[in-house]
mmCIF file of C-alpha atoms in Angstrom:
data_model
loop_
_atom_site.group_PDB
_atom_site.id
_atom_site.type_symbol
_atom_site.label_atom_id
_atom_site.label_comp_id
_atom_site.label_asym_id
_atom_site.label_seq_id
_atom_site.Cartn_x
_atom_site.Cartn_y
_atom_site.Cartn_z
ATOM 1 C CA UNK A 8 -27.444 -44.152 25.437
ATOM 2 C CA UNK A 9 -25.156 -44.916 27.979
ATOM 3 C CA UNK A 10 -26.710 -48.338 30.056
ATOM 4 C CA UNK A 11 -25.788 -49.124 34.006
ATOM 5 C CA UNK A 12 -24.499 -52.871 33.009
ATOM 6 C CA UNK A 13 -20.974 -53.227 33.704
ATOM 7 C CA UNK A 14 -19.765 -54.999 31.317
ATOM 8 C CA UNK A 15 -20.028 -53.744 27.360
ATOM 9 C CA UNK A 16 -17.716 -56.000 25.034
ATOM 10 C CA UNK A 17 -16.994 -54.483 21.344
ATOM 11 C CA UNK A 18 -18.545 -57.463 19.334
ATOM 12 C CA UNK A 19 -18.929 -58.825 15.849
ATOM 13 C CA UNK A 20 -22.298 -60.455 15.008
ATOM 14 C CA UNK A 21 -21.072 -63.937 13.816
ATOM 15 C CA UNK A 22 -24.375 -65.412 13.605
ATOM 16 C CA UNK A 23 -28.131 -65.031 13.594
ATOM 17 C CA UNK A 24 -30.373 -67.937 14.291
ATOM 18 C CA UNK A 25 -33.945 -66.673 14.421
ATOM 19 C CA UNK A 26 -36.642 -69.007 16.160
ATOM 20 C CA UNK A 27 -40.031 -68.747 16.568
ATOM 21 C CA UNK A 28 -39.905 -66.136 19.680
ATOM 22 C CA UNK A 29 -36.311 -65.732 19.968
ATOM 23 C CA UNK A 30 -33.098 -65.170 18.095
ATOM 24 C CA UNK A 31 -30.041 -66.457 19.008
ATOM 25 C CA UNK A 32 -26.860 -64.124 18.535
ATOM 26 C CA UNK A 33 -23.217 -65.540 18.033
ATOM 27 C CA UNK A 34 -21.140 -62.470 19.241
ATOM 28 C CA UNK A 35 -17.072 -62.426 18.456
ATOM 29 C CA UNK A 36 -15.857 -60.738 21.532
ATOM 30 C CA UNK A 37 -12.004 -61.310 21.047
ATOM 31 C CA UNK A 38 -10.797 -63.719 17.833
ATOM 32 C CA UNK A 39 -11.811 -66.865 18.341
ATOM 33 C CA UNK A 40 -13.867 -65.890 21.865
ATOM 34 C CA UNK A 41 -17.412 -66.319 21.127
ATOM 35 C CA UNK A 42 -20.891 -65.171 23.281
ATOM 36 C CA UNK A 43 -23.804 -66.627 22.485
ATOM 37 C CA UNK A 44 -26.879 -64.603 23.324
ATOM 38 C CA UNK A 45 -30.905 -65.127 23.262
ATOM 39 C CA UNK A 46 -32.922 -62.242 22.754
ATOM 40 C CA UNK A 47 -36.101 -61.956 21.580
ATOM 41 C CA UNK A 48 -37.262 -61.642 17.842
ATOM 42 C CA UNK A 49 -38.854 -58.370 18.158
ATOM 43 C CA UNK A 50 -35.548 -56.841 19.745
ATOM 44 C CA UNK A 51 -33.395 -58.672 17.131
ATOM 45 C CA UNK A 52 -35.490 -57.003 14.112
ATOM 46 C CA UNK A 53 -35.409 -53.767 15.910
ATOM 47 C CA UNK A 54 -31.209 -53.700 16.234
ATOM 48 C CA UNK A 55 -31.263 -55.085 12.132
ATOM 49 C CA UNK A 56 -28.539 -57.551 13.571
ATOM 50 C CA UNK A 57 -26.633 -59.469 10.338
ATOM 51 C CA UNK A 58 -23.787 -61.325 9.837
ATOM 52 C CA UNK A 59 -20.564 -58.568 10.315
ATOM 53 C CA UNK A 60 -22.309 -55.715 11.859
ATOM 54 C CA UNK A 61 -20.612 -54.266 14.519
ATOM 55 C CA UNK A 62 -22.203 -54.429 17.773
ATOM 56 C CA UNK A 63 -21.853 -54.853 22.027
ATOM 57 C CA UNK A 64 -22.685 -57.866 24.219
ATOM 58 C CA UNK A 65 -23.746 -55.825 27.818
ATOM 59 C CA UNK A 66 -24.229 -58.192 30.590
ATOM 60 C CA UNK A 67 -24.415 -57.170 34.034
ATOM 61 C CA UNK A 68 -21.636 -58.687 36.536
ATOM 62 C CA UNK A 69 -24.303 -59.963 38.762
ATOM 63 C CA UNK A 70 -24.811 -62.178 35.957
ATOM 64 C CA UNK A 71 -21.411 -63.268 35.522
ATOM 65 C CA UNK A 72 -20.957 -66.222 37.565
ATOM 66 C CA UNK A 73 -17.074 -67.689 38.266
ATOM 67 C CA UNK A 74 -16.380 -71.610 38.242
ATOM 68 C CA UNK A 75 -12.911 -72.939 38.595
ATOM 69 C CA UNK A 76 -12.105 -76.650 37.259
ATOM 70 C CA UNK B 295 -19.110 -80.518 37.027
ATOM 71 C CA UNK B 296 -20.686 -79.584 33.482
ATOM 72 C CA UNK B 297 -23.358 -76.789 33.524
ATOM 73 C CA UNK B 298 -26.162 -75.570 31.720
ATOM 74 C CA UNK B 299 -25.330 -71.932 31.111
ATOM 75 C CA UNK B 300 -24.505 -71.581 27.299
ATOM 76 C CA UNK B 301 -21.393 -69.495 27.932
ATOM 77 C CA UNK B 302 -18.461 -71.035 29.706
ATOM 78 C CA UNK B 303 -15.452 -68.235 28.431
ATOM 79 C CA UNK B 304 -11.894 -69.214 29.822
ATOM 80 C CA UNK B 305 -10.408 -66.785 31.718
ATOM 81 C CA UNK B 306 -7.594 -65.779 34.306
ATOM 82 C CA UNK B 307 -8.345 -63.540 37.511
ATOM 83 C CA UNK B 308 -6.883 -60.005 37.109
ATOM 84 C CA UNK B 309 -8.190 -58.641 40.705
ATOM 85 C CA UNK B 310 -10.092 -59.655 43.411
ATOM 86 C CA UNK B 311 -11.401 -56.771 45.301
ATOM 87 C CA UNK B 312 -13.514 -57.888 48.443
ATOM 88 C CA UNK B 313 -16.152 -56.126 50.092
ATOM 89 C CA UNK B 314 -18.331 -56.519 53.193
ATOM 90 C CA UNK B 315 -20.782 -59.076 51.608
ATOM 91 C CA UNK B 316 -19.915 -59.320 47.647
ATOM 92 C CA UNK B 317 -16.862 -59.624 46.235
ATOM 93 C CA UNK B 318 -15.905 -58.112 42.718
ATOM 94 C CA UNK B 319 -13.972 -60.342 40.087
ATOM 95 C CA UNK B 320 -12.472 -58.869 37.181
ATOM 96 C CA UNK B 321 -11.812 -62.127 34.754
ATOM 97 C CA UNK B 322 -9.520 -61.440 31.011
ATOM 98 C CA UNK B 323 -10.870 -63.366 29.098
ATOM 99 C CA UNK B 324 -8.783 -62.761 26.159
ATOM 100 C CA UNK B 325 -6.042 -60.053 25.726
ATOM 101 C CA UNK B 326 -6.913 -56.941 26.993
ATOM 102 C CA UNK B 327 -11.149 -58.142 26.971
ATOM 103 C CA UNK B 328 -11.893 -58.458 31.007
ATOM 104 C CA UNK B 329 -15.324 -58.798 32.162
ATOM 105 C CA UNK B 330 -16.478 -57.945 35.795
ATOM 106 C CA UNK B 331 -18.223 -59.966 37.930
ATOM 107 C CA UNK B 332 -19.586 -59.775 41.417
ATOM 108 C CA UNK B 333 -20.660 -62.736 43.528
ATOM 109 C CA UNK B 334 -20.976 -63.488 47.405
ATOM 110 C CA UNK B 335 -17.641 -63.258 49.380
ATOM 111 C CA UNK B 336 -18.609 -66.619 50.561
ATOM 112 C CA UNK B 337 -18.598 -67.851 47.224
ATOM 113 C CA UNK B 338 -15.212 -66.567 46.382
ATOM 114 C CA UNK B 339 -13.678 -67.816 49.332
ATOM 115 C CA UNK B 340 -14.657 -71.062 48.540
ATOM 116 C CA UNK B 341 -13.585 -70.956 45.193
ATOM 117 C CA UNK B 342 -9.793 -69.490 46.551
ATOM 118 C CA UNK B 343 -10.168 -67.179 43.715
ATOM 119 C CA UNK B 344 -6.256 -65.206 43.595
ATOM 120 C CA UNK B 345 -4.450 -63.144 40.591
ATOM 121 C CA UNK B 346 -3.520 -65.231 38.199
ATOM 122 C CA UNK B 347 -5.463 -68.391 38.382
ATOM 123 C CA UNK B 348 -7.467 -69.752 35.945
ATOM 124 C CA UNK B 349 -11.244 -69.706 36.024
ATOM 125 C CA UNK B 350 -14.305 -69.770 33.427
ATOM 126 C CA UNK B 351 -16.917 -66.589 33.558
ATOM 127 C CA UNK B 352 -20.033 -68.546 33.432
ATOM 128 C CA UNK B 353 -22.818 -66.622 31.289
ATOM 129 C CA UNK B 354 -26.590 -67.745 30.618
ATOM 130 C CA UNK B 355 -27.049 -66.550 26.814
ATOM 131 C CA UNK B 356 -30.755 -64.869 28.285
ATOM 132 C CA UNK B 357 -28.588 -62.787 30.213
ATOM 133 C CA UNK B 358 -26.573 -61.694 26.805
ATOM 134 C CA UNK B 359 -28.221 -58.451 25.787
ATOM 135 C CA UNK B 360 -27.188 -57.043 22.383
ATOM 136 C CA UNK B 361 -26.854 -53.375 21.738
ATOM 137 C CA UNK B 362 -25.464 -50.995 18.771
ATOM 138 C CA UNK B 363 -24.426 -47.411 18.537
ATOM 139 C CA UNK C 130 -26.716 -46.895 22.008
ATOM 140 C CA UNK C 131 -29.569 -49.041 21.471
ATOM 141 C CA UNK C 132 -30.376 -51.975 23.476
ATOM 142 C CA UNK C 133 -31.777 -55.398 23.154
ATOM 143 C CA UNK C 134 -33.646 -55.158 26.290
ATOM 144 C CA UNK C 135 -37.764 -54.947 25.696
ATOM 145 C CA UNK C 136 -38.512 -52.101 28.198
ATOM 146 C CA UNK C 137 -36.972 -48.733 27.986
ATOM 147 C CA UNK C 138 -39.208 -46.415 30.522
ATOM 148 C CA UNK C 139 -38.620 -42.784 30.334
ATOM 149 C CA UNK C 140 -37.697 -41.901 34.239
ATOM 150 C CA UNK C 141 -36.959 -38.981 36.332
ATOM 151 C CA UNK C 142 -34.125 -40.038 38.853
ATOM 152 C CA UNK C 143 -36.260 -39.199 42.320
ATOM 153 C CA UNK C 144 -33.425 -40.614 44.582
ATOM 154 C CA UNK C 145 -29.919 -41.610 44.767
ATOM 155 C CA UNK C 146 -29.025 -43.740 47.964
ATOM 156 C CA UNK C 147 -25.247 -44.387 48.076
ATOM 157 C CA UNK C 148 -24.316 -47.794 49.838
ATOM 158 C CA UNK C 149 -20.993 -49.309 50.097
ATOM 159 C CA UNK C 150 -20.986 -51.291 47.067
ATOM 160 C CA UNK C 151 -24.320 -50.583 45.259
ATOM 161 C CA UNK C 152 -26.751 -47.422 44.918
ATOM 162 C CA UNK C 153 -30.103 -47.530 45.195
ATOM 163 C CA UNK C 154 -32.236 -45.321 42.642
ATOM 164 C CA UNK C 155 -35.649 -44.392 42.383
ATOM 165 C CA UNK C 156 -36.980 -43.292 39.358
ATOM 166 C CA UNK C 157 -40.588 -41.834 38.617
ATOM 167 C CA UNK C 158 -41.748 -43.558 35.354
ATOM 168 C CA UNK C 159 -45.080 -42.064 35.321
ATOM 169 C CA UNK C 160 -46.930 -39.479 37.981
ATOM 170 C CA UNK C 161 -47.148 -41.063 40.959
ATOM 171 C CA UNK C 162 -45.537 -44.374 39.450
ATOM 172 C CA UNK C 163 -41.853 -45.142 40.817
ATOM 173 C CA UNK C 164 -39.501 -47.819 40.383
ATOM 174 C CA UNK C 165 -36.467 -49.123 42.338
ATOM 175 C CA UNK C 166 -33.302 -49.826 40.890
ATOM 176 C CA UNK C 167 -30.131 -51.193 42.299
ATOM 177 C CA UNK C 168 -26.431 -50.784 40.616
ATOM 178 C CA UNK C 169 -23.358 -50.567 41.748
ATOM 179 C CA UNK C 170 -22.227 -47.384 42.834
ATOM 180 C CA UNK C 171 -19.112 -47.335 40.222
ATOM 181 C CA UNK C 172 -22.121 -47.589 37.392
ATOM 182 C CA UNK C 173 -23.981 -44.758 39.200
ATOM 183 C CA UNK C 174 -21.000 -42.228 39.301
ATOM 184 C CA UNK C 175 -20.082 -43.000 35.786
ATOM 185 C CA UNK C 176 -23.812 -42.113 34.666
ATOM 186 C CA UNK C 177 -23.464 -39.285 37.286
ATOM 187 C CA UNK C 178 -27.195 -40.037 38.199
ATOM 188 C CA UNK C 179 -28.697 -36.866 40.415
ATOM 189 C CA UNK C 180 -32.168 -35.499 41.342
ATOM 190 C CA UNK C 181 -34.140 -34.596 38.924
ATOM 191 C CA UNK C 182 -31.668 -36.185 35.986
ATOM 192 C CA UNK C 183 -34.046 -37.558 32.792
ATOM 193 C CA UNK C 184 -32.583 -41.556 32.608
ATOM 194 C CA UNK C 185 -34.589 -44.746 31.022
ATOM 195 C CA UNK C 186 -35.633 -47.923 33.266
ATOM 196 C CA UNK C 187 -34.353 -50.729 31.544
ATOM 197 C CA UNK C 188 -35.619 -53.663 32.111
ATOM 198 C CA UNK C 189 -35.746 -57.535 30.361
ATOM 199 C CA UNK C 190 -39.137 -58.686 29.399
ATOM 200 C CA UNK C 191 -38.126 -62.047 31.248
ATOM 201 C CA UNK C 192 -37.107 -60.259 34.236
ATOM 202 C CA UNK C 193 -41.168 -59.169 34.871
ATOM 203 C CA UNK C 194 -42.755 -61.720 36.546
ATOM 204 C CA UNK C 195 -46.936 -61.156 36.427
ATOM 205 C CA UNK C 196 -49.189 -61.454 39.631
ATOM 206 C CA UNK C 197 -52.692 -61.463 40.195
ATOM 207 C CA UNK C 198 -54.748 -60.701 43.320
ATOM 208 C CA UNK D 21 -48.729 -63.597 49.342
ATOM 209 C CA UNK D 22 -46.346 -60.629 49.927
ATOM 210 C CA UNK D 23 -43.191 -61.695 47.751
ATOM 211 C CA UNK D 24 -39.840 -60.017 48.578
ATOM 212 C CA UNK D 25 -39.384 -58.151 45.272
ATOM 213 C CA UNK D 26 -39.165 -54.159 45.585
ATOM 214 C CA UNK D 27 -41.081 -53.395 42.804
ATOM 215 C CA UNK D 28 -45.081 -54.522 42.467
ATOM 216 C CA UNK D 29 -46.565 -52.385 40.183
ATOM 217 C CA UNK D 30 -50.471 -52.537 39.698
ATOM 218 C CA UNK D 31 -51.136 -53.001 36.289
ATOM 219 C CA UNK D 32 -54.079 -53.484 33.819
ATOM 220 C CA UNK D 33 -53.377 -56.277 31.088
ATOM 221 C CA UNK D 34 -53.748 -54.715 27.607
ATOM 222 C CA UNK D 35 -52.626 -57.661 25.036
ATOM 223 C CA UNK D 36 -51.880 -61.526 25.176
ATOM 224 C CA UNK D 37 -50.295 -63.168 23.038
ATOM 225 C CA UNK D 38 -49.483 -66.815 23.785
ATOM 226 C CA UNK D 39 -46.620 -68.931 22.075
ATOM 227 C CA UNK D 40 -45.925 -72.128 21.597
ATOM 228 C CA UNK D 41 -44.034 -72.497 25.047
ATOM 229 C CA UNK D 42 -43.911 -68.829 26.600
ATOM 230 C CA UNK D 43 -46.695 -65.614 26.649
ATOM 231 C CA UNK D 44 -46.036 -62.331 25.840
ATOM 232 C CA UNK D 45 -47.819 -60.453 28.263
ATOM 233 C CA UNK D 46 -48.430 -56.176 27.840
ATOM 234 C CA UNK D 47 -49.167 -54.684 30.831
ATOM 235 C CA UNK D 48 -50.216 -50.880 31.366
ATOM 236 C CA UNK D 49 -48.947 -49.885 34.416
ATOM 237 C CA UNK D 50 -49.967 -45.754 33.792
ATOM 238 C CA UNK D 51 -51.870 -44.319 31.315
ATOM 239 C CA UNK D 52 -49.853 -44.933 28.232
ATOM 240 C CA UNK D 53 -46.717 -46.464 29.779
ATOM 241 C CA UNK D 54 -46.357 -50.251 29.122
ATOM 242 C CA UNK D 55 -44.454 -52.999 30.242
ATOM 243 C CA UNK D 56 -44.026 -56.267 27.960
ATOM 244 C CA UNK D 57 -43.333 -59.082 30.518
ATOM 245 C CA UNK D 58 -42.672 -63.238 28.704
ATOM 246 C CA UNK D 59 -43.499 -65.618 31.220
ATOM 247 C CA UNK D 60 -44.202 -69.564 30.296
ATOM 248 C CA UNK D 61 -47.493 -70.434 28.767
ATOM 249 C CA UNK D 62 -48.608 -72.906 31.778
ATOM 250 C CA UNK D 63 -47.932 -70.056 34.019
ATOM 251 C CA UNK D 64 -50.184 -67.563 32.247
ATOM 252 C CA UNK D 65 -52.735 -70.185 32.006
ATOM 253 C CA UNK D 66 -52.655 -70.722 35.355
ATOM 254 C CA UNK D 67 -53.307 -67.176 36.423
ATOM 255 C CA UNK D 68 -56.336 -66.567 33.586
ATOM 256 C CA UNK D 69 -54.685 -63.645 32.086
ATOM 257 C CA UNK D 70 -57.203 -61.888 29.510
ATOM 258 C CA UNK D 71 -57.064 -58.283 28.566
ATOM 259 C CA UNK D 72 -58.664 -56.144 30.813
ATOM 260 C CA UNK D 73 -57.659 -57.900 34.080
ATOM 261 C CA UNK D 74 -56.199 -56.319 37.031
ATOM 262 C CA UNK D 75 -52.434 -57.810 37.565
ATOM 263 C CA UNK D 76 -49.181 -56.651 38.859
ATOM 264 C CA UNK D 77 -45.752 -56.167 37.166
ATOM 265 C CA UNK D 78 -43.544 -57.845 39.503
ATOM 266 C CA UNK D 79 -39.788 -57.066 39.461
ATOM 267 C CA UNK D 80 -36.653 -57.263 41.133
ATOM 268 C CA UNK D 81 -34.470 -53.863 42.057
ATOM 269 C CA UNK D 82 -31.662 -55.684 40.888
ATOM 270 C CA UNK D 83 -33.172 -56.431 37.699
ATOM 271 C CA UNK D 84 -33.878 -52.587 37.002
ATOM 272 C CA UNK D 85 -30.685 -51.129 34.785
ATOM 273 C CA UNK D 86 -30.552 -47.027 34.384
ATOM 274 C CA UNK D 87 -29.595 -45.520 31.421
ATOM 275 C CA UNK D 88 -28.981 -41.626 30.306
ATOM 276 C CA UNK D 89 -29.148 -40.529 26.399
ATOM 277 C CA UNK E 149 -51.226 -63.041 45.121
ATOM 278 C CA UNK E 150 -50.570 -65.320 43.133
ATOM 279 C CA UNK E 151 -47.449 -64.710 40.789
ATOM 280 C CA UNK E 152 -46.109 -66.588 37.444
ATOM 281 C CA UNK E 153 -42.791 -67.631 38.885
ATOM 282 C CA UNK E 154 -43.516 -71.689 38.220
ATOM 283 C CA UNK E 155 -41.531 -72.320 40.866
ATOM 284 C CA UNK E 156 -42.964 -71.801 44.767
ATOM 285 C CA UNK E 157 -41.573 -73.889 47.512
ATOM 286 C CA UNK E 158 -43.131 -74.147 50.705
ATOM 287 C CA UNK E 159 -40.282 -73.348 53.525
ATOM 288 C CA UNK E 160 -39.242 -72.650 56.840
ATOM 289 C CA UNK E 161 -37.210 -69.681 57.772
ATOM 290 C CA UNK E 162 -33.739 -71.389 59.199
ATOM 291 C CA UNK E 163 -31.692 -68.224 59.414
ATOM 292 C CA UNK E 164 -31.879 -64.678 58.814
ATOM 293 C CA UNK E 165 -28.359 -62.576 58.510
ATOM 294 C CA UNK E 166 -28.442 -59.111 58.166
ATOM 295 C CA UNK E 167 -26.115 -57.114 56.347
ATOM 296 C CA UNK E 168 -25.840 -53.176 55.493
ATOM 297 C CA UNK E 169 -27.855 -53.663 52.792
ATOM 298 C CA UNK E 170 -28.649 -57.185 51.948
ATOM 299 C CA UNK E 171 -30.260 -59.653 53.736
ATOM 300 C CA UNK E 172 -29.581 -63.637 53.567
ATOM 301 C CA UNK E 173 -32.107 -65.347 54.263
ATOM 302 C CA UNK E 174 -31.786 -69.926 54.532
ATOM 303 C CA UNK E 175 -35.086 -71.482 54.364
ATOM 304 C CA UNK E 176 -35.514 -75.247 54.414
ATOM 305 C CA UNK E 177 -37.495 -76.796 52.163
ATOM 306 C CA UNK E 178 -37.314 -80.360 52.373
ATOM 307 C CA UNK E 179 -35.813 -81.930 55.856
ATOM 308 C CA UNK E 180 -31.824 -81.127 55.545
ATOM 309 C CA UNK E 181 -32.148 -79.326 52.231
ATOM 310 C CA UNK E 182 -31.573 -75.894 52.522
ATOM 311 C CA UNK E 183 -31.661 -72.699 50.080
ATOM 312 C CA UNK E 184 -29.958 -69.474 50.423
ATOM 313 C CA UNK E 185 -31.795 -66.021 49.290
ATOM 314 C CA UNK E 186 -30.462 -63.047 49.495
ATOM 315 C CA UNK E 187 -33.114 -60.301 49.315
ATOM 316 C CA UNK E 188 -32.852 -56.421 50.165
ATOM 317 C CA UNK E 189 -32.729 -55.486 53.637
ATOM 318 C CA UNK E 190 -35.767 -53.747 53.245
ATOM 319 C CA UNK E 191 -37.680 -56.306 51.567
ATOM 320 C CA UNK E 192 -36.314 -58.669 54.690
ATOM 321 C CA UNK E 193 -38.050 -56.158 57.118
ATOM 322 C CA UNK E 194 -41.266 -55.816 55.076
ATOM 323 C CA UNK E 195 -42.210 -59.484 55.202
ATOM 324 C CA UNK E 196 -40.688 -59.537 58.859
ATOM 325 C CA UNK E 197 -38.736 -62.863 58.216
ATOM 326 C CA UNK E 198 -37.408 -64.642 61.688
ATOM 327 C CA UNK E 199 -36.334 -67.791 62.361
ATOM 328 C CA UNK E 200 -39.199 -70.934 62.314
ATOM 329 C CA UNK E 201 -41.582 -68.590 60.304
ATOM 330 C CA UNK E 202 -43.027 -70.448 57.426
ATOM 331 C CA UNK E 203 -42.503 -68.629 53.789
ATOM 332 C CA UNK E 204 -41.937 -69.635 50.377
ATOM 333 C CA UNK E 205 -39.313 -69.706 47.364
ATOM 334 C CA UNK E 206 -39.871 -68.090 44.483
ATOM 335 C CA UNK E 207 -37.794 -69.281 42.190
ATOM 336 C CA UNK E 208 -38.061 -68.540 37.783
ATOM 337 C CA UNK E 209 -37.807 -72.025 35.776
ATOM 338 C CA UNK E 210 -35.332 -69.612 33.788
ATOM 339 C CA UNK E 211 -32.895 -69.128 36.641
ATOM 340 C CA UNK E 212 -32.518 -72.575 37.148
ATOM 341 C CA UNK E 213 -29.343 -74.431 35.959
ATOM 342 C CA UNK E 214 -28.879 -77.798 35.787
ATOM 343 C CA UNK E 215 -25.579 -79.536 35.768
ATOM 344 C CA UNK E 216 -24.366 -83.338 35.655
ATOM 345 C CA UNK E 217 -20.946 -84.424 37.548
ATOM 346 C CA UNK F 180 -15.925 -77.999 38.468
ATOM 347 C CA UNK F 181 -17.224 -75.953 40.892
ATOM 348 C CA UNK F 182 -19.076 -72.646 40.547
ATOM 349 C CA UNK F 183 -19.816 -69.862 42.180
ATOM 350 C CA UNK F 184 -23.766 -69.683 42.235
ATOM 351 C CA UNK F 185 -24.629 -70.704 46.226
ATOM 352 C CA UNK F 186 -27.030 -73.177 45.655
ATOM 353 C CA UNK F 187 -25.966 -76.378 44.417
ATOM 354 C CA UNK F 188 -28.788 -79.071 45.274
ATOM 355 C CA UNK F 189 -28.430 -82.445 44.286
ATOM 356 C CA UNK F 190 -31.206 -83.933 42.342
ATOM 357 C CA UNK F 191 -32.693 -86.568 40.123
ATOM 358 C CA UNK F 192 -34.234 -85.875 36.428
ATOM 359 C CA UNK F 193 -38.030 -86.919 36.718
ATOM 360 C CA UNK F 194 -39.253 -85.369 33.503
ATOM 361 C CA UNK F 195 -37.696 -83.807 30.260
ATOM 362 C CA UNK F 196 -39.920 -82.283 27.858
ATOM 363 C CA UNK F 197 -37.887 -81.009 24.286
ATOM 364 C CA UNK F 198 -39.688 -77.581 22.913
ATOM 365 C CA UNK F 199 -38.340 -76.209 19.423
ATOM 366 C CA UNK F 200 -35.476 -74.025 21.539
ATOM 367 C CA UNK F 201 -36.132 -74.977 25.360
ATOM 368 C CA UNK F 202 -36.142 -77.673 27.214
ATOM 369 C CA UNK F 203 -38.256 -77.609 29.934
ATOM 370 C CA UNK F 204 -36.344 -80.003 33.177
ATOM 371 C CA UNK F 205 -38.337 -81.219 35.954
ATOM 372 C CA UNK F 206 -35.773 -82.041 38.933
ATOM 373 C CA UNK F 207 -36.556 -83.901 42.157
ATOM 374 C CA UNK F 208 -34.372 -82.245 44.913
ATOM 375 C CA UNK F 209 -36.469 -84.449 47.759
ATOM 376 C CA UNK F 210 -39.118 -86.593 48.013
ATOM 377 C CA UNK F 211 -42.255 -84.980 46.311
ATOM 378 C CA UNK F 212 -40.286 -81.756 45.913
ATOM 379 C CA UNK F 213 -39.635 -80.318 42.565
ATOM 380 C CA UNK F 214 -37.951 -77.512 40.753
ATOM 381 C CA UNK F 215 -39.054 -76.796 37.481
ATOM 382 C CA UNK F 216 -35.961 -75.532 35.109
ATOM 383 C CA UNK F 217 -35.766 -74.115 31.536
ATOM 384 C CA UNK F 218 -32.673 -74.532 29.170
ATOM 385 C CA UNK F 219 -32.033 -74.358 26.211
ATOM 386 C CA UNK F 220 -32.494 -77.517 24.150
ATOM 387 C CA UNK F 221 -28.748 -77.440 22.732
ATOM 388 C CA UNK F 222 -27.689 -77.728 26.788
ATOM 389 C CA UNK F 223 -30.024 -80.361 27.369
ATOM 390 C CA UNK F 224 -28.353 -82.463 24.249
ATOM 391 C CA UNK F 225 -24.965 -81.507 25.716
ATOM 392 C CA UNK F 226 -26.054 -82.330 29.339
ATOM 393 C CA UNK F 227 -27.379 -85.600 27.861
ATOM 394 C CA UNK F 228 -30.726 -85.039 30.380
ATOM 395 C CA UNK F 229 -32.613 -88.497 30.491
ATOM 396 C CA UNK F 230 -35.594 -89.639 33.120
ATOM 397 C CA UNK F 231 -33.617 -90.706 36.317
ATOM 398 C CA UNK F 232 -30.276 -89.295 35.837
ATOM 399 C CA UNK F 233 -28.162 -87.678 38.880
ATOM 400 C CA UNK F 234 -27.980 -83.849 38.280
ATOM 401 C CA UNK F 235 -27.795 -80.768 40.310
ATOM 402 C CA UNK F 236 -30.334 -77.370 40.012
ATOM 403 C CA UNK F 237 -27.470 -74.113 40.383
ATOM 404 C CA UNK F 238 -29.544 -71.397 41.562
ATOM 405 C CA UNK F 239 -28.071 -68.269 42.389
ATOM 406 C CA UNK F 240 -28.783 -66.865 45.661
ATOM 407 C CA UNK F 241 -30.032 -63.281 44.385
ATOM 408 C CA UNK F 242 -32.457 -65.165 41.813
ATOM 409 C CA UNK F 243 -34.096 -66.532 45.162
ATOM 410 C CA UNK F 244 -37.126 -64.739 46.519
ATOM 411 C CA UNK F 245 -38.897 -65.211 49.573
ATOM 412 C CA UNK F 246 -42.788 -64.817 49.993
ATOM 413 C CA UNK F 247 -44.792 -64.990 53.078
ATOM 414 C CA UNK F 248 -48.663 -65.743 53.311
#
């Protein structure tokens, strides 16, 4: 499947924090870059995310907001 | 200013295209990752966003969606 | 590619309105039943979305809001 | 109210189930095709939802992402 | 209609710019405290927005930031 | 910092109630009006959120909508 979000980083799954409703994803995008994602429980069971699997953080660039210091 | 959004990556402006109302943003955030982002012209005006200056692509981790092949 | 994203709606692409920046798609999730979807137009022409094309609505269980009468 | 979002799809609510702090709301918007929509607890309270109930799917074009297999 | 949005402030229409396909629409809603929408053009022409018209903002609890100096 | 999300409305922190991942944020941005926010309770720690502290509600301008009577 090939999804209209711009953005689709290669990713490792560094982390998987599962809460009550949600699961929270630590995603390696680049050594030492880290994404941190929130999806829900049901998704995260679905994808059988674990520690080292290989996966994508998509994020659309309307969600990508720009600050400067 | 310190926001809420989970995801606050470091990054340096590769291109600034501009177009009648939004303007796109393409941000590396490390070598060779970039990640696109679109936000009002206004908005990038203000922030005088130019090649090569440094910037943070702001991310809220429910807008993180997690996919595999 | 499977994504994290709770609704996955098998569509038929109705319309494709180009715009400068974004396209506008309509897709027919059920007899009768349409839905609108904007992207930007680069997304569009790499999915090379045309009449009649079988696609998926995607859409974040967050992102539907509920309303009553 | 009339709210500005393109897509208001009329919907019959098929399953509730309420969390500690959000509500997972299923929503049949045709004849088989459902929509799973998490809005907060206090919001679903607010608006009685009980399977059976006539409701809308409200959501935003821009929150509508195409995909193709 | 009432939807589950938790946020709904009651405003005034200040200004209403139309673009090609976008609409921005300010609405004040508290004396000198002003918010910016930008909704579809065709969304702007449904609810025929002018200036001094009283509407609302919808606004998710989820797309909400908060951030400290 | 400054970001690129167009509203930016100063407010005060009446009410900050912890959940077991979100923290729900009520913000005064005038006198009697409110905006509701959730985040997530590790941003509210780091945002050190407290009853009567200065803050700001980011809202982007395309997570606005308007709604008329």
């Amino acid at each position: 499947m090939q999804v209209s979000a711009r953005n689709s980083l290669k990713a490792t799954v560094k982390k998987v924090v599962e809460g009550a409703v949600n699961t929270e994803v630590t995603l390696e995008i680049a050594p030492g870059v880290e994404v941190i994602s929130i999806i829900t429980k049901s998704s995260a069971e679905k994808l059988q995310l674990t520690e080292g699997k290989q996966a994508y953080a998509i994020i659309k660039s309307s969600d990508v907001m720009v600050a400067i210091d």
